[in-house]
Tab-separated table of N, CA and C in Angstrom:
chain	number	residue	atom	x	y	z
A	320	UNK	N	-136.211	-142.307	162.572
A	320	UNK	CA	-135.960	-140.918	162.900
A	320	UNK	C	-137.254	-140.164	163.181
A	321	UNK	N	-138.182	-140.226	162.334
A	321	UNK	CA	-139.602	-139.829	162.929
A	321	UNK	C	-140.108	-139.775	163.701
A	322	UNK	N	-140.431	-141.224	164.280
A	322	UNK	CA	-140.672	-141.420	165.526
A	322	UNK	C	-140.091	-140.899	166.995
A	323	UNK	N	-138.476	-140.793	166.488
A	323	UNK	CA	-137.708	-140.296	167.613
A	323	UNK	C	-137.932	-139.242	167.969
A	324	UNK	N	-138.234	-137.987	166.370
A	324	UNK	CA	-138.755	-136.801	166.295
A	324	UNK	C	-139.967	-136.587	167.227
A	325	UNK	N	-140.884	-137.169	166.704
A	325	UNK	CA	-142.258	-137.100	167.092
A	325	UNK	C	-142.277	-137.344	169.310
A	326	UNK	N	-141.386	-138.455	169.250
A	326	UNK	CA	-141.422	-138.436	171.097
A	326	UNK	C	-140.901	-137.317	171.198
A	327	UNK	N	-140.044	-137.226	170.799
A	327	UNK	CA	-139.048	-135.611	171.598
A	327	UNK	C	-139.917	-134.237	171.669
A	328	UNK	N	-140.671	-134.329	170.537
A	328	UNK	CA	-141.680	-133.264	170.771
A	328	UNK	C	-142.688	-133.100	171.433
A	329	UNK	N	-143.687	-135.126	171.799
A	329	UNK	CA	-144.412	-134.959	173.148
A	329	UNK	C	-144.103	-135.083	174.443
A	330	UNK	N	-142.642	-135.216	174.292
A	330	UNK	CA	-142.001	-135.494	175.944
A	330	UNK	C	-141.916	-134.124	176.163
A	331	UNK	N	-141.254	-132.849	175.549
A	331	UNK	CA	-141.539	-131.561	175.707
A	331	UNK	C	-142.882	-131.108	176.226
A	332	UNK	N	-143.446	-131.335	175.727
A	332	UNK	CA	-145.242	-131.254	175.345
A	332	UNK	C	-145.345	-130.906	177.145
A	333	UNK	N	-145.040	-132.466	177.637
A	333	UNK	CA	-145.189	-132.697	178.751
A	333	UNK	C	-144.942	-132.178	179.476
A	334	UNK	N	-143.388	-131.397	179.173
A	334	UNK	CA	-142.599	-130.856	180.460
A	334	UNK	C	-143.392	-129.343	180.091
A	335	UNK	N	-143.194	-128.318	179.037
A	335	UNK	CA	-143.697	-127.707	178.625
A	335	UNK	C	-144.869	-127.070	177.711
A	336	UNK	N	-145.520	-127.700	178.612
A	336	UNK	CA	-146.906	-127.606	177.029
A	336	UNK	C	-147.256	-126.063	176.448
A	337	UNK	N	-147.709	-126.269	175.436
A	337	UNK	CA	-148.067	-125.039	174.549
A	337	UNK	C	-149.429	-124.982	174.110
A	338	UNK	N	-150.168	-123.952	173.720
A	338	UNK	CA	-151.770	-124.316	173.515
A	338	UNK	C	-152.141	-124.705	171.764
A	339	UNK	N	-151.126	-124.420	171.377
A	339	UNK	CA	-150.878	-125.097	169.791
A	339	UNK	C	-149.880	-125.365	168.939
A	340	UNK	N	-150.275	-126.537	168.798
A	340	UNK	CA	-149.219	-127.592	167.556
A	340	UNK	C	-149.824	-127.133	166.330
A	341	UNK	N	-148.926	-127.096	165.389
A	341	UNK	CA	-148.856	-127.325	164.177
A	341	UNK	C	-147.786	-129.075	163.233
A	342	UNK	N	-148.488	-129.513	162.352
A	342	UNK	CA	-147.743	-130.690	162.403
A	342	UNK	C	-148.199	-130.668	160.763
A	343	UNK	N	-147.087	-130.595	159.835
A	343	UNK	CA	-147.155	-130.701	158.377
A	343	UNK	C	-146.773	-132.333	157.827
A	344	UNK	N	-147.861	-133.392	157.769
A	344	UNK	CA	-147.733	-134.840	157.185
A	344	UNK	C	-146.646	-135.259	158.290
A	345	UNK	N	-146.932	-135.053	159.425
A	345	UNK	CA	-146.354	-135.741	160.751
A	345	UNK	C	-146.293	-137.347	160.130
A	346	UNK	N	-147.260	-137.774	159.850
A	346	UNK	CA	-147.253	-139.454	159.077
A	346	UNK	C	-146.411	-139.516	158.099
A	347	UNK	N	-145.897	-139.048	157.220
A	347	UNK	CA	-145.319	-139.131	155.822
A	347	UNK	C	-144.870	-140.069	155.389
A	348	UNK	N	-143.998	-140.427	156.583
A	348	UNK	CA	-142.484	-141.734	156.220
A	348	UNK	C	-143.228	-142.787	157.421
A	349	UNK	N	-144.328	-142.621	158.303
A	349	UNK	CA	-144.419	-143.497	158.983
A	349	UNK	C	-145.764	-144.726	158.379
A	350	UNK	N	-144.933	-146.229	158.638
A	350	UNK	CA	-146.320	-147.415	158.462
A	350	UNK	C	-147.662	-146.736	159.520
A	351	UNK	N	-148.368	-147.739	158.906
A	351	UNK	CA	-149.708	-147.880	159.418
A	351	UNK	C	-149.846	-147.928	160.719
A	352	UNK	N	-148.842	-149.074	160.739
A	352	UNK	CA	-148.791	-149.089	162.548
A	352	UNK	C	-148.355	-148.380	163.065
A	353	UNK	N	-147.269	-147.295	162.865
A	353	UNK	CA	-147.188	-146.475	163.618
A	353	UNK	C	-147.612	-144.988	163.322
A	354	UNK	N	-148.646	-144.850	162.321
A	354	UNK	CA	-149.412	-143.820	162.235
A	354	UNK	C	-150.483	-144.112	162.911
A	355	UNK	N	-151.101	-145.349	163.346
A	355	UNK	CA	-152.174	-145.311	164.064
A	355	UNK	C	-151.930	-145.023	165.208
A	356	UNK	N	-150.468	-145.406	166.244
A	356	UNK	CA	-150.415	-144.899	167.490
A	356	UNK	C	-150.045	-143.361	167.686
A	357	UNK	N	-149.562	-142.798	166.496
A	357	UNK	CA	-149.527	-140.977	166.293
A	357	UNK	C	-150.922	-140.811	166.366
A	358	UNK	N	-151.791	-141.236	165.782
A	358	UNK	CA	-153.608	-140.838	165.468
A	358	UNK	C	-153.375	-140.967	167.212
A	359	UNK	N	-153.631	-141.631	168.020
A	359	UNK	CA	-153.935	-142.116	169.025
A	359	UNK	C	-153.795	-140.806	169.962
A	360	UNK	N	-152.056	-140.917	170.143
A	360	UNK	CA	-151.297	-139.835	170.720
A	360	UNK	C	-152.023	-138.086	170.705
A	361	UNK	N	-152.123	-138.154	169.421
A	361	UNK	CA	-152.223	-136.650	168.992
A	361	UNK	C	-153.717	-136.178	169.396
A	362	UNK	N	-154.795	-137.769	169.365
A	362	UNK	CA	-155.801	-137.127	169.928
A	362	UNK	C	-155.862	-136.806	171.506
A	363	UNK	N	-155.198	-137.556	172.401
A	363	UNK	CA	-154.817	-137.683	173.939
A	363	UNK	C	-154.825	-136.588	174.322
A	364	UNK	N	-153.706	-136.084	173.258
A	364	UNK	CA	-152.919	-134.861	173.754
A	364	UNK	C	-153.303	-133.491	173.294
A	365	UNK	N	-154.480	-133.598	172.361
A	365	UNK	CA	-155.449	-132.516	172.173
A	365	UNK	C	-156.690	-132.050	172.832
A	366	UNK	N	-156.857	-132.822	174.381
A	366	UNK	CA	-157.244	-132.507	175.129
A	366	UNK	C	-157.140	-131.602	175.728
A	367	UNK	N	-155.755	-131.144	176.066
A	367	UNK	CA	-154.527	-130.001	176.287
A	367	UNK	C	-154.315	-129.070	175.721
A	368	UNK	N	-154.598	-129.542	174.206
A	368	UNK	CA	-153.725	-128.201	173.731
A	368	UNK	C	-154.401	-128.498	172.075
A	369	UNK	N	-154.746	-128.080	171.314
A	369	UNK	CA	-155.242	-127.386	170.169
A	369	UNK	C	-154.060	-128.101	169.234
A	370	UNK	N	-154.923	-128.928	168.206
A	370	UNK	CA	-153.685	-129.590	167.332
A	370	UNK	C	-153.812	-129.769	165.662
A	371	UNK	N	-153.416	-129.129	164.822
A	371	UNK	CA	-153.527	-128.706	163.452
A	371	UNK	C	-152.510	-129.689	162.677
A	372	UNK	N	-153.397	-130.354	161.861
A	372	UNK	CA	-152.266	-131.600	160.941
A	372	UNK	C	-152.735	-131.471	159.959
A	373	UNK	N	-151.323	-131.296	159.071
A	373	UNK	CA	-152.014	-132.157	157.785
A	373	UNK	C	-151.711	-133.531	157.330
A	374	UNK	N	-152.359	-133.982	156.596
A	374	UNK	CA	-152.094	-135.218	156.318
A	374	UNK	C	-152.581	-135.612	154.998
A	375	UNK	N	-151.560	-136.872	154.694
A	375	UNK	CA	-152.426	-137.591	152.829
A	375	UNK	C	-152.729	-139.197	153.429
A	376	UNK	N	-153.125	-139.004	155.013
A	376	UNK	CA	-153.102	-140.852	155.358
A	376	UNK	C	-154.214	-140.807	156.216
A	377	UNK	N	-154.869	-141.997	155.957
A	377	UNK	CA	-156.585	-142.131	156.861
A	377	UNK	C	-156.120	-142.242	158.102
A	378	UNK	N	-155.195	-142.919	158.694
A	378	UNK	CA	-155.472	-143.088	160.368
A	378	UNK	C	-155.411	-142.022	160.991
A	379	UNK	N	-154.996	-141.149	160.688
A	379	UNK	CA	-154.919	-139.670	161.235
A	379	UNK	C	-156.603	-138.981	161.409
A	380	UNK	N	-157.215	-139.129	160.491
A	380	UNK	CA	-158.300	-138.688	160.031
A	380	UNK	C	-159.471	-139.654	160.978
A	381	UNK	N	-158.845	-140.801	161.426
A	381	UNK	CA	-159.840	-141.265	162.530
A	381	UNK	C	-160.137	-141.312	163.851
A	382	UNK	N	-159.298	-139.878	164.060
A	382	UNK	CA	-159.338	-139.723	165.638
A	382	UNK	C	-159.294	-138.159	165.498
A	383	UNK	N	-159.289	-137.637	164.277
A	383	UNK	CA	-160.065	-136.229	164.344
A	383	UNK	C	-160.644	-135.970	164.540
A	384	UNK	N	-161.388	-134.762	164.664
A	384	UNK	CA	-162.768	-134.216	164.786
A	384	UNK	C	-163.446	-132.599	163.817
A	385	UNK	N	-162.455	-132.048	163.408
A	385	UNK	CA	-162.682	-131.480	162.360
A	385	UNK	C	-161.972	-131.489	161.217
A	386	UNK	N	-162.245	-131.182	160.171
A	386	UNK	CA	-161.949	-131.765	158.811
A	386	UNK	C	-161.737	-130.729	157.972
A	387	UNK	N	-161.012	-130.091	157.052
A	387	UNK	CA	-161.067	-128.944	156.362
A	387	UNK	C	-160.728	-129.311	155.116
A	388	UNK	N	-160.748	-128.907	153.688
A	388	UNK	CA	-160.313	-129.352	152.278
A	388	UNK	C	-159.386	-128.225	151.715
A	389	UNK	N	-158.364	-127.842	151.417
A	389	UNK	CA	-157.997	-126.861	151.200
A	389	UNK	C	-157.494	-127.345	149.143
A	390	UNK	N	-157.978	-125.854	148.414
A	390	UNK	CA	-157.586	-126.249	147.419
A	390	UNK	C	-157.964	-125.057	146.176
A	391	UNK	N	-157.639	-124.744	145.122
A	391	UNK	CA	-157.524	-123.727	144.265
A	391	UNK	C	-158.654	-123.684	143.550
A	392	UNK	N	-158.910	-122.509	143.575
A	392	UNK	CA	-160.310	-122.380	142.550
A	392	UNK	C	-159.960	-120.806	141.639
A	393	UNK	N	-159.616	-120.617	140.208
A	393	UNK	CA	-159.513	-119.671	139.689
A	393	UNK	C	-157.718	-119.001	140.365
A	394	UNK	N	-157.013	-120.108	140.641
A	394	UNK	CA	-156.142	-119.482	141.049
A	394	UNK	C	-156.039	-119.215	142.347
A	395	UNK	N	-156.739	-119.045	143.763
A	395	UNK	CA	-157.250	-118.640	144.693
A	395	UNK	C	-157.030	-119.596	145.488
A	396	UNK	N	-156.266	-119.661	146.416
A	396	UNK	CA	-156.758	-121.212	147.380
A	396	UNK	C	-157.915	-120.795	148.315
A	397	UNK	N	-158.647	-121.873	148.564
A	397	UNK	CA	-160.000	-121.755	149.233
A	397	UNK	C	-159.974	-122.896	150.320
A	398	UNK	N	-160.310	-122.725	151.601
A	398	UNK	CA	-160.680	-123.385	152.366
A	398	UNK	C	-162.030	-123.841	152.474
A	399	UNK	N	-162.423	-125.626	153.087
A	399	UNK	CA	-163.404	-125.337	153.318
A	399	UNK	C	-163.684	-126.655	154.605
A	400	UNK	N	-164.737	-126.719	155.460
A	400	UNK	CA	-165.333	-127.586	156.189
A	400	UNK	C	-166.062	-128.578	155.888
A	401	UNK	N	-165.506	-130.230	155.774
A	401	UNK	CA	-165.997	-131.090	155.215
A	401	UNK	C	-165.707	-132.257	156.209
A	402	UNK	N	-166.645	-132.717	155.766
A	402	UNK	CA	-167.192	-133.796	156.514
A	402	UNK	C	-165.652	-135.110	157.076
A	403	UNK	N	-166.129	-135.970	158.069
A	403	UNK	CA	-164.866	-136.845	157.906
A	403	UNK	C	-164.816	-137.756	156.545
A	404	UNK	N	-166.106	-138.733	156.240
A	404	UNK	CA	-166.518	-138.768	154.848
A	404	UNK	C	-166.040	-138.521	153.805
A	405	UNK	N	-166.133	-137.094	153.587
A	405	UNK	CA	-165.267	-136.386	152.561
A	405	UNK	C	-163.926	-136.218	152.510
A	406	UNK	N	-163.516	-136.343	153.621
A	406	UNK	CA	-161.895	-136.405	153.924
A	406	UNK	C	-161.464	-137.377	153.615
A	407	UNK	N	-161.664	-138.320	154.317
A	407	UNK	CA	-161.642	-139.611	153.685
A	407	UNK	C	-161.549	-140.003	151.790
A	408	UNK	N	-162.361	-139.834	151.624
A	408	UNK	CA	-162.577	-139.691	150.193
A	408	UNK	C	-161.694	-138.901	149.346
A	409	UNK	N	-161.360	-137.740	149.808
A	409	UNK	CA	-160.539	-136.889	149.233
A	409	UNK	C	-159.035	-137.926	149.424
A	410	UNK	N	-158.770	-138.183	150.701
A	410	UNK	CA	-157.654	-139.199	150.484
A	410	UNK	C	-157.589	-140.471	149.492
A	411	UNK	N	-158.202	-140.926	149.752
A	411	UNK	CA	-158.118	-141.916	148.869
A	411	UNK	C	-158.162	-142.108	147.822
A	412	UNK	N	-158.707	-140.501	146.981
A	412	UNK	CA	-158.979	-140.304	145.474
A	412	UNK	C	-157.619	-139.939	145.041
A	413	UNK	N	-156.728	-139.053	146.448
A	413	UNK	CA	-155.406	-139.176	145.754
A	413	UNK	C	-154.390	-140.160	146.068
A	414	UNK	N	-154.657	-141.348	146.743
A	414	UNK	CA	-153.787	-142.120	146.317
A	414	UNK	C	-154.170	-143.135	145.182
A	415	UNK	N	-155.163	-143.507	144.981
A	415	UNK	CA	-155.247	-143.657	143.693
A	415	UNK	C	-154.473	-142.870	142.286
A	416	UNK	N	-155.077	-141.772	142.411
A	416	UNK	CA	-154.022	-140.678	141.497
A	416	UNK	C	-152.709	-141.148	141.509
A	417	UNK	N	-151.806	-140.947	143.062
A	417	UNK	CA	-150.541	-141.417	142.616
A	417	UNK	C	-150.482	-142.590	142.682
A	418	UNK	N	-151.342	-143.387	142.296
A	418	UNK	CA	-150.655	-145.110	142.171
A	418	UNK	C	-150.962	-145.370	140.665
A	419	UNK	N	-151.503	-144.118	139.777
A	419	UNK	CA	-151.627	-143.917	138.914
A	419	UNK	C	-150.434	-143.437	137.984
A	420	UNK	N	-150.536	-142.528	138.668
A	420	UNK	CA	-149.062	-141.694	137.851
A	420	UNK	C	-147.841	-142.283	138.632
A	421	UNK	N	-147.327	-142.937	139.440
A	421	UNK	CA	-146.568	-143.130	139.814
A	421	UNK	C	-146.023	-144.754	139.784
């Protein structure tokens, strides 16, 4: 179903493009393999048009180009600009976590 999701929204794209996506864990439910051809896609097609994801999965994160950390300090959520590196890292510290607790 994802996937089906995900074409239907760049076949639009196509017919109608827009100058920004928003995409909340577009990967969530998808394997590796087919989060790497979303990484792929989404960078193609951000040539075009301005594309905002979040994500808790590295292949996404390897065809980005900016990186942000978002997260609470004193109650407060705070944004910030971090490296791919750090993104990276930040992922992987939480799946550890949940392979911890979970």
């Amino acid at each position: 179903q994802t996937v089906v999701a995900i074409a239907l929204v760049f076949a639009i794209q196509r017919l109608e493009p827009a100058p920004f996506y928003l995409f909340d864990e577009i990967d969530a439910a998808l394997d590796s393999q087919y989060r790497t051809a979303i990484a792929k896609l989404l960078s193609r097609s951000s040539k075009n048009a301005q594309m905002v994801i979040t994500t808790f999965r590295k292949e996404i994160l390897e065809t980005a180009n900016r990186f942000y950390r978002v997260y609470q300090k004193n109650r407060v959520s705070r944004i910030e600009c971090v490296s791919q590196q750090d993104a990276i890292r930040v992922i992987e510290e939480q799946a550890r976590a949940e392979n911890i607790d979970g």
